[in-house]
mmCIF file of C-alpha atoms in Angstrom:
data_model
loop_
_atom_site.group_PDB
_atom_site.id
_atom_site.type_symbol
_atom_site.label_atom_id
_atom_site.label_comp_id
_atom_site.label_asym_id
_atom_site.label_seq_id
_atom_site.Cartn_x
_atom_site.Cartn_y
_atom_site.Cartn_z
ATOM 1 C CA UNK V 1 -51.570 -33.476 2.495
ATOM 2 C CA UNK V 2 -48.430 -33.350 0.990
ATOM 3 C CA UNK V 3 -47.311 -30.037 0.744
ATOM 4 C CA UNK V 4 -47.338 -29.139 -2.095
ATOM 5 C CA UNK V 5 -46.008 -24.829 -3.229
ATOM 6 C CA UNK V 6 -49.905 -24.086 -3.882
ATOM 7 C CA UNK V 7 -51.040 -25.291 -0.292
ATOM 8 C CA UNK V 8 -48.611 -22.696 1.253
ATOM 9 C CA UNK V 9 -49.609 -18.476 1.295
ATOM 10 C CA UNK V 10 -48.237 -17.447 -2.162
ATOM 11 C CA UNK V 11 -44.668 -15.211 -1.259
ATOM 12 C CA UNK V 12 -43.607 -13.103 -4.195
ATOM 13 C CA UNK V 13 -39.844 -13.294 -4.064
ATOM 14 C CA UNK V 14 -36.565 -11.746 -6.045
ATOM 15 C CA UNK V 15 -33.052 -12.698 -5.832
ATOM 16 C CA UNK V 16 -31.325 -9.940 -7.049
ATOM 17 C CA UNK V 17 -27.736 -10.847 -8.384
ATOM 18 C CA UNK V 18 -25.104 -8.658 -10.000
ATOM 19 C CA UNK V 19 -23.222 -9.321 -13.123
ATOM 20 C CA UNK V 20 -19.326 -9.677 -12.379
ATOM 21 C CA UNK V 21 -20.160 -7.392 -9.679
ATOM 22 C CA UNK V 22 -16.407 -6.143 -8.623
ATOM 23 C CA UNK V 23 -15.117 -6.264 -12.210
ATOM 24 C CA UNK V 24 -18.403 -4.559 -13.840
ATOM 25 C CA UNK V 25 -17.566 -2.070 -11.463
ATOM 26 C CA UNK V 26 -13.790 -1.669 -12.794
ATOM 27 C CA UNK V 27 -14.581 -1.877 -16.109
ATOM 28 C CA UNK V 28 -17.163 0.723 -15.702
ATOM 29 C CA UNK V 29 -14.865 3.203 -13.735
ATOM 30 C CA UNK V 30 -11.910 2.032 -16.450
ATOM 31 C CA UNK V 31 -12.284 2.759 -20.269
ATOM 32 C CA UNK V 32 -9.106 1.055 -20.188
ATOM 33 C CA UNK V 33 -10.496 -2.346 -19.218
ATOM 34 C CA UNK V 34 -14.049 -2.394 -21.163
ATOM 35 C CA UNK V 35 -13.967 -5.699 -23.577
ATOM 36 C CA UNK V 36 -10.776 -7.413 -21.536
ATOM 37 C CA UNK V 37 -10.594 -10.108 -19.884
ATOM 38 C CA UNK V 38 -10.150 -8.834 -16.314
ATOM 39 C CA UNK V 39 -10.007 -10.558 -12.947
ATOM 40 C CA UNK V 40 -10.001 -8.628 -9.685
ATOM 41 C CA UNK V 41 -8.334 -10.310 -6.987
ATOM 42 C CA UNK V 42 -5.211 -12.673 -7.301
ATOM 43 C CA UNK V 43 -1.484 -11.106 -8.468
ATOM 44 C CA UNK V 44 0.176 -11.718 -12.249
ATOM 45 C CA UNK V 45 2.645 -13.493 -10.498
ATOM 46 C CA UNK V 46 0.004 -16.408 -9.643
ATOM 47 C CA UNK V 47 -0.124 -15.767 -5.850
ATOM 48 C CA UNK V 48 -3.967 -15.081 -4.539
ATOM 49 C CA UNK V 49 -7.197 -15.611 -5.860
ATOM 50 C CA UNK V 50 -10.303 -14.975 -8.262
ATOM 51 C CA UNK V 51 -12.355 -13.021 -6.213
ATOM 52 C CA UNK V 52 -14.706 -11.827 -9.820
ATOM 53 C CA UNK V 53 -13.576 -12.460 -13.489
ATOM 54 C CA UNK V 54 -15.025 -10.048 -15.966
ATOM 55 C CA UNK V 55 -17.175 -12.310 -18.817
ATOM 56 C CA UNK V 56 -14.646 -11.752 -21.164
ATOM 57 C CA UNK V 57 -12.411 -13.640 -19.097
ATOM 58 C CA UNK V 58 -15.087 -16.776 -18.194
ATOM 59 C CA UNK V 59 -14.981 -17.445 -21.775
ATOM 60 C CA UNK V 60 -11.693 -19.125 -21.872
ATOM 61 C CA UNK V 61 -12.797 -20.732 -18.566
ATOM 62 C CA UNK V 62 -11.830 -18.380 -15.499
ATOM 63 C CA UNK V 63 -13.790 -18.493 -12.643
ATOM 64 C CA UNK V 64 -14.135 -16.964 -9.324
ATOM 65 C CA UNK V 65 -12.335 -18.989 -6.346
ATOM 66 C CA UNK V 66 -9.266 -19.833 -8.950
ATOM 67 C CA UNK V 67 -5.614 -19.715 -8.600
ATOM 68 C CA UNK V 68 -3.896 -17.250 -9.957
ATOM 69 C CA UNK V 69 -1.815 -19.373 -11.648
ATOM 70 C CA UNK V 70 -4.570 -20.841 -12.788
ATOM 71 C CA UNK V 71 -6.082 -17.721 -14.606
ATOM 72 C CA UNK V 72 -2.890 -17.054 -16.456
ATOM 73 C CA UNK V 73 -2.609 -20.336 -18.063
ATOM 74 C CA UNK V 74 -6.336 -20.182 -18.960
ATOM 75 C CA UNK V 75 -5.701 -17.066 -20.127
ATOM 76 C CA UNK V 76 -2.122 -14.870 -20.599
ATOM 77 C CA UNK V 77 -3.560 -12.055 -21.241
ATOM 78 C CA UNK V 78 -5.603 -11.531 -17.901
ATOM 79 C CA UNK V 79 -5.411 -7.740 -16.531
ATOM 80 C CA UNK V 80 -5.344 -8.515 -12.285
ATOM 81 C CA UNK V 81 -6.730 -5.656 -10.486
ATOM 82 C CA UNK V 82 -6.901 -5.095 -6.802
ATOM 83 C CA UNK V 83 -10.528 -4.717 -4.680
ATOM 84 C CA UNK V 84 -11.578 -1.644 -3.993
ATOM 85 C CA UNK V 85 -13.598 -2.911 -1.430
ATOM 86 C CA UNK V 86 -14.795 0.683 -0.210
ATOM 87 C CA UNK V 87 -15.992 1.630 -3.412
ATOM 88 C CA UNK V 88 -18.016 -1.883 -4.063
ATOM 89 C CA UNK V 89 -19.484 -1.108 -0.784
ATOM 90 C CA UNK V 90 -20.760 2.697 -1.882
ATOM 91 C CA UNK V 91 -22.076 0.778 -4.546
ATOM 92 C CA UNK V 92 -23.514 -1.495 -2.925
ATOM 93 C CA UNK V 93 -25.475 0.806 -1.006
ATOM 94 C CA UNK V 94 -26.785 2.354 -3.702
ATOM 95 C CA UNK V 95 -28.162 -0.705 -5.218
ATOM 96 C CA UNK V 96 -30.091 -0.825 -1.314
ATOM 97 C CA UNK V 97 -31.411 1.754 -2.382
ATOM 98 C CA UNK V 98 -32.879 1.077 -5.466
ATOM 99 C CA UNK V 99 -34.216 -1.869 -3.744
ATOM 100 C CA UNK V 100 -35.948 0.350 -0.341
ATOM 101 C CA UNK V 101 -38.311 2.131 -2.764
ATOM 102 C CA UNK V 102 -40.203 -1.138 -3.501
ATOM 103 C CA UNK V 103 -39.231 -3.026 0.042
ATOM 104 C CA UNK V 104 -38.166 -2.697 3.433
ATOM 105 C CA UNK V 105 -38.092 -7.089 3.604
ATOM 106 C CA UNK V 106 -34.522 -7.141 2.061
ATOM 107 C CA UNK V 107 -32.155 -10.269 2.621
ATOM 108 C CA UNK V 108 -28.074 -8.694 1.562
ATOM 109 C CA UNK V 109 -26.453 -12.073 1.016
ATOM 110 C CA UNK V 110 -23.047 -10.699 0.006
ATOM 111 C CA UNK V 111 -22.399 -6.760 -1.385
ATOM 112 C CA UNK V 112 -24.324 -8.096 -4.963
ATOM 113 C CA UNK V 113 -26.480 -10.198 -3.808
ATOM 114 C CA UNK V 114 -29.618 -10.101 -1.865
ATOM 115 C CA UNK V 115 -33.383 -11.659 -0.918
ATOM 116 C CA UNK V 116 -36.547 -9.282 -2.066
ATOM 117 C CA UNK V 117 -39.928 -10.175 -0.663
ATOM 118 C CA UNK V 118 -42.383 -8.070 -2.321
ATOM 119 C CA UNK V 119 -45.435 -9.865 -1.193
ATOM 120 C CA UNK V 120 -47.144 -6.369 -0.261
ATOM 121 C CA UNK V 121 -44.998 -3.062 -2.101
ATOM 122 C CA UNK V 122 -44.579 -0.242 -0.822
ATOM 123 C CA UNK V 123 -45.208 1.023 -4.494
ATOM 124 C CA UNK V 124 -48.790 -1.167 -4.864
ATOM 125 C CA UNK V 125 -47.530 -2.508 -8.064
ATOM 126 C CA UNK V 126 -48.481 -5.915 -7.374
ATOM 127 C CA UNK V 127 -46.449 -7.859 -10.377
ATOM 128 C CA UNK V 128 -43.179 -8.748 -8.991
ATOM 129 C CA UNK V 129 -41.990 -9.423 -12.325
ATOM 130 C CA UNK V 130 -42.925 -6.013 -13.085
ATOM 131 C CA UNK V 131 -41.347 -4.596 -9.548
ATOM 132 C CA UNK V 132 -37.940 -6.559 -10.836
ATOM 133 C CA UNK V 133 -37.769 -4.959 -14.319
ATOM 134 C CA UNK V 134 -37.862 -1.524 -12.704
ATOM 135 C CA UNK V 135 -35.024 -2.048 -10.529
ATOM 136 C CA UNK V 136 -33.190 -4.049 -13.457
ATOM 137 C CA UNK V 137 -33.750 -0.389 -14.760
ATOM 138 C CA UNK V 138 -32.766 1.931 -12.514
ATOM 139 C CA UNK V 139 -30.108 -0.071 -11.731
ATOM 140 C CA UNK V 140 -28.616 -0.079 -14.999
ATOM 141 C CA UNK V 141 -29.661 4.003 -15.737
ATOM 142 C CA UNK V 142 -28.442 4.969 -12.167
ATOM 143 C CA UNK V 143 -25.665 3.301 -11.835
ATOM 144 C CA UNK V 144 -23.971 2.209 -14.991
ATOM 145 C CA UNK V 145 -24.364 -1.796 -14.072
ATOM 146 C CA UNK V 146 -26.959 -4.667 -15.008
ATOM 147 C CA UNK V 147 -28.303 -7.192 -12.615
ATOM 148 C CA UNK V 148 -30.031 -10.748 -13.238
ATOM 149 C CA UNK V 149 -33.054 -11.168 -11.489
ATOM 150 C CA UNK V 150 -34.775 -14.574 -10.893
ATOM 151 C CA UNK V 151 -38.779 -13.886 -9.859
ATOM 152 C CA UNK V 152 -41.111 -16.905 -7.749
ATOM 153 C CA UNK V 153 -42.830 -18.077 -4.010
ATOM 154 C CA UNK V 154 -39.802 -19.096 -2.273
ATOM 155 C CA UNK V 155 -36.433 -18.269 -1.918
ATOM 156 C CA UNK V 156 -34.558 -21.566 -3.504
ATOM 157 C CA UNK V 157 -36.589 -21.428 -6.529
ATOM 158 C CA UNK V 158 -35.781 -17.247 -7.485
ATOM 159 C CA UNK V 159 -31.914 -17.839 -6.394
ATOM 160 C CA UNK V 160 -31.756 -20.563 -9.259
ATOM 161 C CA UNK V 161 -34.338 -18.736 -11.921
ATOM 162 C CA UNK V 162 -32.103 -16.085 -11.320
ATOM 163 C CA UNK V 163 -29.041 -17.402 -12.803
ATOM 164 C CA UNK V 164 -30.403 -18.642 -15.926
ATOM 165 C CA UNK V 165 -29.896 -16.104 -18.344
ATOM 166 C CA UNK V 166 -27.286 -14.252 -17.223
ATOM 167 C CA UNK V 167 -25.741 -11.927 -17.721
ATOM 168 C CA UNK V 168 -28.700 -9.336 -17.298
ATOM 169 C CA UNK V 169 -31.227 -11.645 -17.024
ATOM 170 C CA UNK V 170 -35.034 -11.720 -15.762
ATOM 171 C CA UNK V 171 -36.831 -15.656 -15.160
ATOM 172 C CA UNK V 172 -39.777 -16.218 -13.591
ATOM 173 C CA UNK V 173 -41.027 -19.747 -12.425
ATOM 174 C CA UNK V 174 -44.408 -19.807 -11.311
ATOM 175 C CA UNK V 175 -45.998 -22.112 -8.571
ATOM 176 C CA UNK V 176 -47.480 -24.245 -11.837
ATOM 177 C CA UNK V 177 -44.327 -24.976 -13.940
ATOM 178 C CA UNK V 178 -41.858 -25.490 -10.188
ATOM 179 C CA UNK V 179 -41.743 -29.319 -10.328
ATOM 180 C CA UNK V 180 -41.537 -29.095 -13.474
ATOM 181 C CA UNK V 181 -38.577 -26.824 -14.105
ATOM 182 C CA UNK V 182 -37.042 -28.782 -11.057
ATOM 183 C CA UNK V 183 -37.513 -32.693 -12.816
ATOM 184 C CA UNK V 184 -35.270 -31.289 -15.868
ATOM 185 C CA UNK V 185 -32.453 -29.194 -13.361
ATOM 186 C CA UNK V 186 -29.468 -30.929 -13.848
ATOM 187 C CA UNK V 187 -27.784 -32.296 -10.363
ATOM 188 C CA UNK V 188 -25.089 -29.891 -10.786
ATOM 189 C CA UNK V 189 -27.424 -26.175 -11.133
ATOM 190 C CA UNK V 190 -29.194 -27.279 -7.649
ATOM 191 C CA UNK V 191 -27.671 -24.774 -5.151
ATOM 192 C CA UNK V 192 -25.897 -26.438 -2.160
ATOM 193 C CA UNK V 193 -24.797 -29.434 -4.426
ATOM 194 C CA UNK V 194 -21.078 -28.842 -5.014
ATOM 195 C CA UNK V 195 -18.617 -31.160 -7.962
ATOM 196 C CA UNK V 196 -18.440 -33.936 -5.596
ATOM 197 C CA UNK V 197 -22.115 -34.453 -4.325
ATOM 198 C CA UNK V 198 -22.735 -34.591 -8.057
ATOM 199 C CA UNK V 199 -20.101 -36.278 -9.447
ATOM 200 C CA UNK V 200 -21.600 -39.061 -6.420
ATOM 201 C CA UNK V 201 -24.805 -37.853 -7.556
ATOM 202 C CA UNK V 202 -23.668 -39.143 -11.305
ATOM 203 C CA UNK V 203 -22.236 -42.497 -10.311
ATOM 204 C CA UNK V 204 -25.294 -43.478 -8.620
ATOM 205 C CA UNK V 205 -27.284 -42.547 -11.970
ATOM 206 C CA UNK V 206 -28.649 -39.423 -10.509
ATOM 207 C CA UNK V 207 -28.427 -36.769 -13.470
ATOM 208 C CA UNK V 208 -31.394 -34.475 -12.957
ATOM 209 C CA UNK V 209 -34.332 -33.439 -10.329
ATOM 210 C CA UNK V 210 -35.947 -36.450 -11.430
ATOM 211 C CA UNK V 211 -34.316 -39.025 -10.752
ATOM 212 C CA UNK V 212 -33.832 -37.499 -7.770
ATOM 213 C CA UNK V 213 -37.498 -37.274 -7.025
ATOM 214 C CA UNK V 214 -37.419 -40.947 -7.792
ATOM 215 C CA UNK V 215 -35.792 -41.317 -3.920
ATOM 216 C CA UNK V 216 -37.781 -41.656 -0.702
ATOM 217 C CA UNK V 217 -36.281 -39.114 1.771
ATOM 218 C CA UNK V 218 -34.677 -41.826 4.039
ATOM 219 C CA UNK V 219 -32.734 -43.030 0.783
ATOM 220 C CA UNK V 220 -31.494 -39.413 0.146
ATOM 221 C CA UNK V 221 -30.700 -39.242 4.104
ATOM 222 C CA UNK V 222 -28.955 -42.290 4.346
ATOM 223 C CA UNK V 223 -26.878 -41.816 0.783
ATOM 224 C CA UNK V 224 -25.571 -37.982 1.542
ATOM 225 C CA UNK V 225 -26.608 -38.108 5.583
ATOM 226 C CA UNK V 226 -28.740 -34.507 6.790
ATOM 227 C CA UNK V 227 -27.939 -32.329 3.085
ATOM 228 C CA UNK V 228 -30.648 -36.141 2.333
ATOM 229 C CA UNK V 229 -33.762 -33.634 4.174
ATOM 230 C CA UNK V 230 -32.864 -30.452 1.969
ATOM 231 C CA UNK V 231 -32.412 -32.501 -1.341
ATOM 232 C CA UNK V 232 -36.051 -33.683 -0.646
ATOM 233 C CA UNK V 233 -37.636 -30.819 -0.441
ATOM 234 C CA UNK V 234 -35.733 -28.406 -2.718
ATOM 235 C CA UNK V 235 -35.965 -31.238 -5.770
ATOM 236 C CA UNK V 236 -39.824 -30.376 -4.921
ATOM 237 C CA UNK V 237 -39.187 -26.458 -5.357
ATOM 238 C CA UNK V 238 -40.565 -26.680 -1.438
ATOM 239 C CA UNK V 239 -38.815 -23.799 0.791
ATOM 240 C CA UNK V 240 -40.681 -22.081 3.271
ATOM 241 C CA UNK V 241 -37.810 -19.697 4.547
ATOM 242 C CA UNK V 242 -38.911 -16.599 5.275
ATOM 243 C CA UNK V 243 -36.653 -12.920 3.898
ATOM 244 C CA UNK V 244 -34.351 -12.724 7.056
ATOM 245 C CA UNK V 245 -33.612 -8.109 7.867
ATOM 246 C CA UNK V 246 -31.021 -9.180 9.649
ATOM 247 C CA UNK V 247 -28.788 -11.781 9.471
ATOM 248 C CA UNK V 248 -25.482 -11.921 11.438
ATOM 249 C CA UNK V 249 -22.731 -13.977 9.719
ATOM 250 C CA UNK V 250 -21.315 -16.776 12.952
ATOM 251 C CA UNK V 251 -19.364 -18.936 10.802
ATOM 252 C CA UNK V 252 -18.496 -19.146 7.195
ATOM 253 C CA UNK V 253 -16.670 -21.851 5.710
ATOM 254 C CA UNK V 254 -16.236 -24.536 2.838
ATOM 255 C CA UNK V 255 -16.187 -28.782 3.200
ATOM 256 C CA UNK V 256 -15.829 -31.992 0.494
ATOM 257 C CA UNK V 257 -16.785 -35.202 1.024
ATOM 258 C CA UNK V 258 -13.978 -37.172 -0.869
ATOM 259 C CA UNK V 259 -15.472 -39.947 -4.023
ATOM 260 C CA UNK V 260 -12.841 -41.882 -1.756
ATOM 261 C CA UNK V 261 -10.873 -41.623 1.363
ATOM 262 C CA UNK V 262 -7.680 -40.343 1.191
ATOM 263 C CA UNK V 263 -4.924 -41.821 3.012
ATOM 264 C CA UNK V 264 -1.817 -39.691 3.305
ATOM 265 C CA UNK V 265 -1.005 -36.046 4.509
ATOM 266 C CA UNK V 266 0.162 -35.030 1.222
ATOM 267 C CA UNK V 267 -3.291 -36.302 -0.526
ATOM 268 C CA UNK V 268 -4.834 -34.413 2.395
ATOM 269 C CA UNK V 269 -2.593 -30.870 2.798
ATOM 270 C CA UNK V 270 -3.809 -30.585 -1.110
ATOM 271 C CA UNK V 271 -7.144 -30.540 -0.315
ATOM 272 C CA UNK V 272 -7.501 -28.128 2.467
ATOM 273 C CA UNK V 273 -5.102 -26.004 -0.651
ATOM 274 C CA UNK V 274 -8.726 -26.476 -2.432
ATOM 275 C CA UNK V 275 -10.797 -26.034 -0.043
ATOM 276 C CA UNK V 276 -9.149 -23.158 0.846
ATOM 277 C CA UNK V 277 -9.167 -20.597 -1.946
ATOM 278 C CA UNK V 278 -12.857 -20.917 -1.649
ATOM 279 C CA UNK V 279 -13.205 -20.156 1.555
ATOM 280 C CA UNK V 280 -10.588 -17.041 1.181
ATOM 281 C CA UNK V 281 -12.941 -16.600 -1.553
ATOM 282 C CA UNK V 282 -15.893 -16.859 0.115
ATOM 283 C CA UNK V 283 -14.344 -13.971 2.859
ATOM 284 C CA UNK V 284 -13.531 -12.080 0.112
ATOM 285 C CA UNK V 285 -16.745 -11.315 -1.171
ATOM 286 C CA UNK V 286 -18.604 -10.938 1.882
ATOM 287 C CA UNK V 287 -16.467 -8.457 3.612
ATOM 288 C CA UNK V 288 -15.136 -10.638 6.604
ATOM 289 C CA UNK V 289 -12.008 -11.705 8.424
ATOM 290 C CA UNK V 290 -12.216 -13.853 11.281
ATOM 291 C CA UNK V 291 -10.150 -14.845 14.442
ATOM 292 C CA UNK V 292 -11.170 -18.417 14.936
ATOM 293 C CA UNK V 293 -9.711 -20.738 12.376
ATOM 294 C CA UNK V 294 -11.531 -24.767 12.209
ATOM 295 C CA UNK V 295 -10.617 -27.231 10.435
ATOM 296 C CA UNK V 296 -13.666 -30.155 10.260
ATOM 297 C CA UNK V 297 -12.379 -33.951 9.740
ATOM 298 C CA UNK V 298 -14.621 -37.072 9.490
ATOM 299 C CA UNK V 299 -12.779 -40.335 8.813
ATOM 300 C CA UNK V 300 -14.162 -43.462 6.972
ATOM 301 C CA UNK V 301 -16.548 -45.078 9.680
ATOM 302 C CA UNK V 302 -18.193 -41.911 9.963
ATOM 303 C CA UNK V 303 -16.735 -40.429 13.725
ATOM 304 C CA UNK V 304 -16.075 -37.059 13.405
ATOM 305 C CA UNK V 305 -13.671 -34.024 15.544
ATOM 306 C CA UNK V 306 -13.050 -30.086 14.715
ATOM 307 C CA UNK V 307 -10.167 -28.939 15.474
ATOM 308 C CA UNK V 308 -9.865 -24.802 16.098
ATOM 309 C CA UNK V 309 -7.050 -21.735 17.010
ATOM 310 C CA UNK V 310 -7.485 -18.697 17.728
ATOM 311 C CA UNK V 311 -5.813 -15.145 16.677
ATOM 312 C CA UNK V 312 -6.079 -12.166 18.228
ATOM 313 C CA UNK V 313 -6.367 -10.749 14.725
ATOM 314 C CA UNK V 314 -9.217 -10.564 12.421
ATOM 315 C CA UNK V 315 -8.075 -12.909 9.577
ATOM 316 C CA UNK V 316 -9.360 -14.098 5.799
ATOM 317 C CA UNK V 317 -6.107 -14.270 4.172
ATOM 318 C CA UNK V 318 -5.707 -17.378 2.252
ATOM 319 C CA UNK V 319 -1.907 -18.385 3.690
ATOM 320 C CA UNK V 320 -2.923 -17.842 6.960
ATOM 321 C CA UNK V 321 -5.867 -19.916 6.311
ATOM 322 C CA UNK V 322 -4.444 -23.744 4.683
ATOM 323 C CA UNK V 323 -1.470 -22.596 6.986
ATOM 324 C CA UNK V 324 -3.119 -22.789 9.963
ATOM 325 C CA UNK V 325 -5.405 -25.517 8.647
ATOM 326 C CA UNK V 326 -2.634 -28.133 8.075
ATOM 327 C CA UNK V 327 -1.089 -27.225 10.955
ATOM 328 C CA UNK V 328 -4.746 -28.181 13.186
ATOM 329 C CA UNK V 329 -4.279 -31.462 10.483
ATOM 330 C CA UNK V 330 -0.541 -32.561 11.597
ATOM 331 C CA UNK V 331 -1.414 -32.830 15.063
ATOM 332 C CA UNK V 332 -3.961 -35.407 14.860
ATOM 333 C CA UNK V 333 -3.468 -38.604 15.307
ATOM 334 C CA UNK V 334 -3.841 -39.445 12.043
ATOM 335 C CA UNK V 335 -2.236 -43.851 11.276
ATOM 336 C CA UNK V 336 -4.475 -46.309 10.754
ATOM 337 C CA UNK V 337 -6.665 -43.817 9.320
ATOM 338 C CA UNK V 338 -8.899 -42.698 6.579
ATOM 339 C CA UNK V 339 -10.809 -39.380 5.446
ATOM 340 C CA UNK V 340 -13.629 -39.009 3.887
ATOM 341 C CA UNK V 341 -14.159 -34.922 5.027
ATOM 342 C CA UNK V 342 -12.412 -32.087 5.400
ATOM 343 C CA UNK V 343 -13.850 -28.627 5.780
ATOM 344 C CA UNK V 344 -12.405 -25.025 6.945
ATOM 345 C CA UNK V 345 -14.247 -22.179 8.741
ATOM 346 C CA UNK V 346 -13.154 -18.679 10.114
ATOM 347 C CA UNK V 347 -15.785 -17.799 12.831
ATOM 348 C CA UNK V 348 -15.221 -15.242 15.796
ATOM 349 C CA UNK V 349 -15.571 -12.496 13.106
ATOM 350 C CA UNK V 350 -16.269 -9.454 16.074
ATOM 351 C CA UNK V 351 -13.035 -7.582 17.784
ATOM 352 C CA UNK V 352 -12.182 -9.259 20.736
ATOM 353 C CA UNK V 353 -12.923 -8.003 23.943
ATOM 354 C CA UNK V 354 -9.691 -6.361 25.074
ATOM 355 C CA UNK V 355 -9.944 -4.051 27.944
ATOM 356 C CA UNK V 356 -7.518 -1.379 27.148
ATOM 357 C CA UNK V 357 -9.086 -1.198 23.864
ATOM 358 C CA UNK V 358 -5.852 -0.354 22.577
ATOM 359 C CA UNK V 359 -5.865 -2.631 18.820
ATOM 360 C CA UNK V 360 -8.875 -1.845 16.529
ATOM 361 C CA UNK V 361 -7.664 -3.022 12.953
ATOM 362 C CA UNK V 362 -8.034 -0.735 10.020
ATOM 363 C CA UNK V 363 -9.124 -3.052 7.946
ATOM 364 C CA UNK V 364 -12.031 -4.765 10.138
ATOM 365 C CA UNK V 365 -14.984 -5.063 7.751
ATOM 366 C CA UNK V 366 -18.962 -4.450 8.370
ATOM 367 C CA UNK V 367 -20.760 -7.999 8.993
ATOM 368 C CA UNK V 368 -23.690 -6.217 7.241
ATOM 369 C CA UNK V 369 -22.733 -5.382 3.777
ATOM 370 C CA UNK V 370 -25.742 -2.849 2.392
ATOM 371 C CA UNK V 371 -25.346 -1.115 5.450
ATOM 372 C CA UNK V 372 -28.043 0.388 6.875
#
């Protein structure tokens, strides 16, 4: 019998996502920023990337991971502010405390995002929607911030639901509605489908979940590699992952498969610049620095190699990440080779073991942003 959402033990999962978290905290604490386009991270000189943009800035097309120079072009009046991570971490701990009133099964994804399993809640409320509503209300009343919540029977669907009515949204997608909802969902809205993959799908006349569902699992794997297995499950709303209360991040990165093969070093370096922006933003959002930069290269014949470089101390800034990746790329023999995929990742987040223990980076940030 084919597995469906109804044949599994039905969980009650809530995905909470704070609305423009860093920017909202800044606008809360500094009245002069309220109602104005604001970017946390980046700079008015055009260096760096935007970590979070306020909703006023998003109206102009400013987005997280966007280079500052592009944000300025889209919104010349944008205000840049330096991140205050200690404040954001403190607020995150307060949010976590609100979550813990209802359940101990909490899986933080970053400072501003978490899954909650409320199948059995501490207060005996029983309704996941009511719990999500109470959490949103407490965040608003106690912290003067807004959050969006998605409620469903698994993590994947709950995460999609939380994004539907932002900001300050609350969306429930029940078991009987999951497949029909997935059928009409545009492919670019599926988490795990980036712009390059979405463009590839549209080039194959695959525009919605319904289109994807017409392909067998083998066909999806043939066209999209191992992620085809993932696409086969999610388009049917199948996700049996449990909420994990302890998630140690071992590596973090980004990669892209290109619509055409890259043949020049200049093309490849431009793509590394773009991928590096995504990696730097993800590191900043997750409060992480790493010691090892890894470059991943897949060639047109589908052979794949990785090269890495380790530093004596943790790094996380955009320039160091992209410069290191480019240096690793330049050392490769690329003559008569075309590149199909490039990726950059950081790992080795723990402090190196040094016998003298004299070195300690004062900016080393915790792996678990909500704390214990």
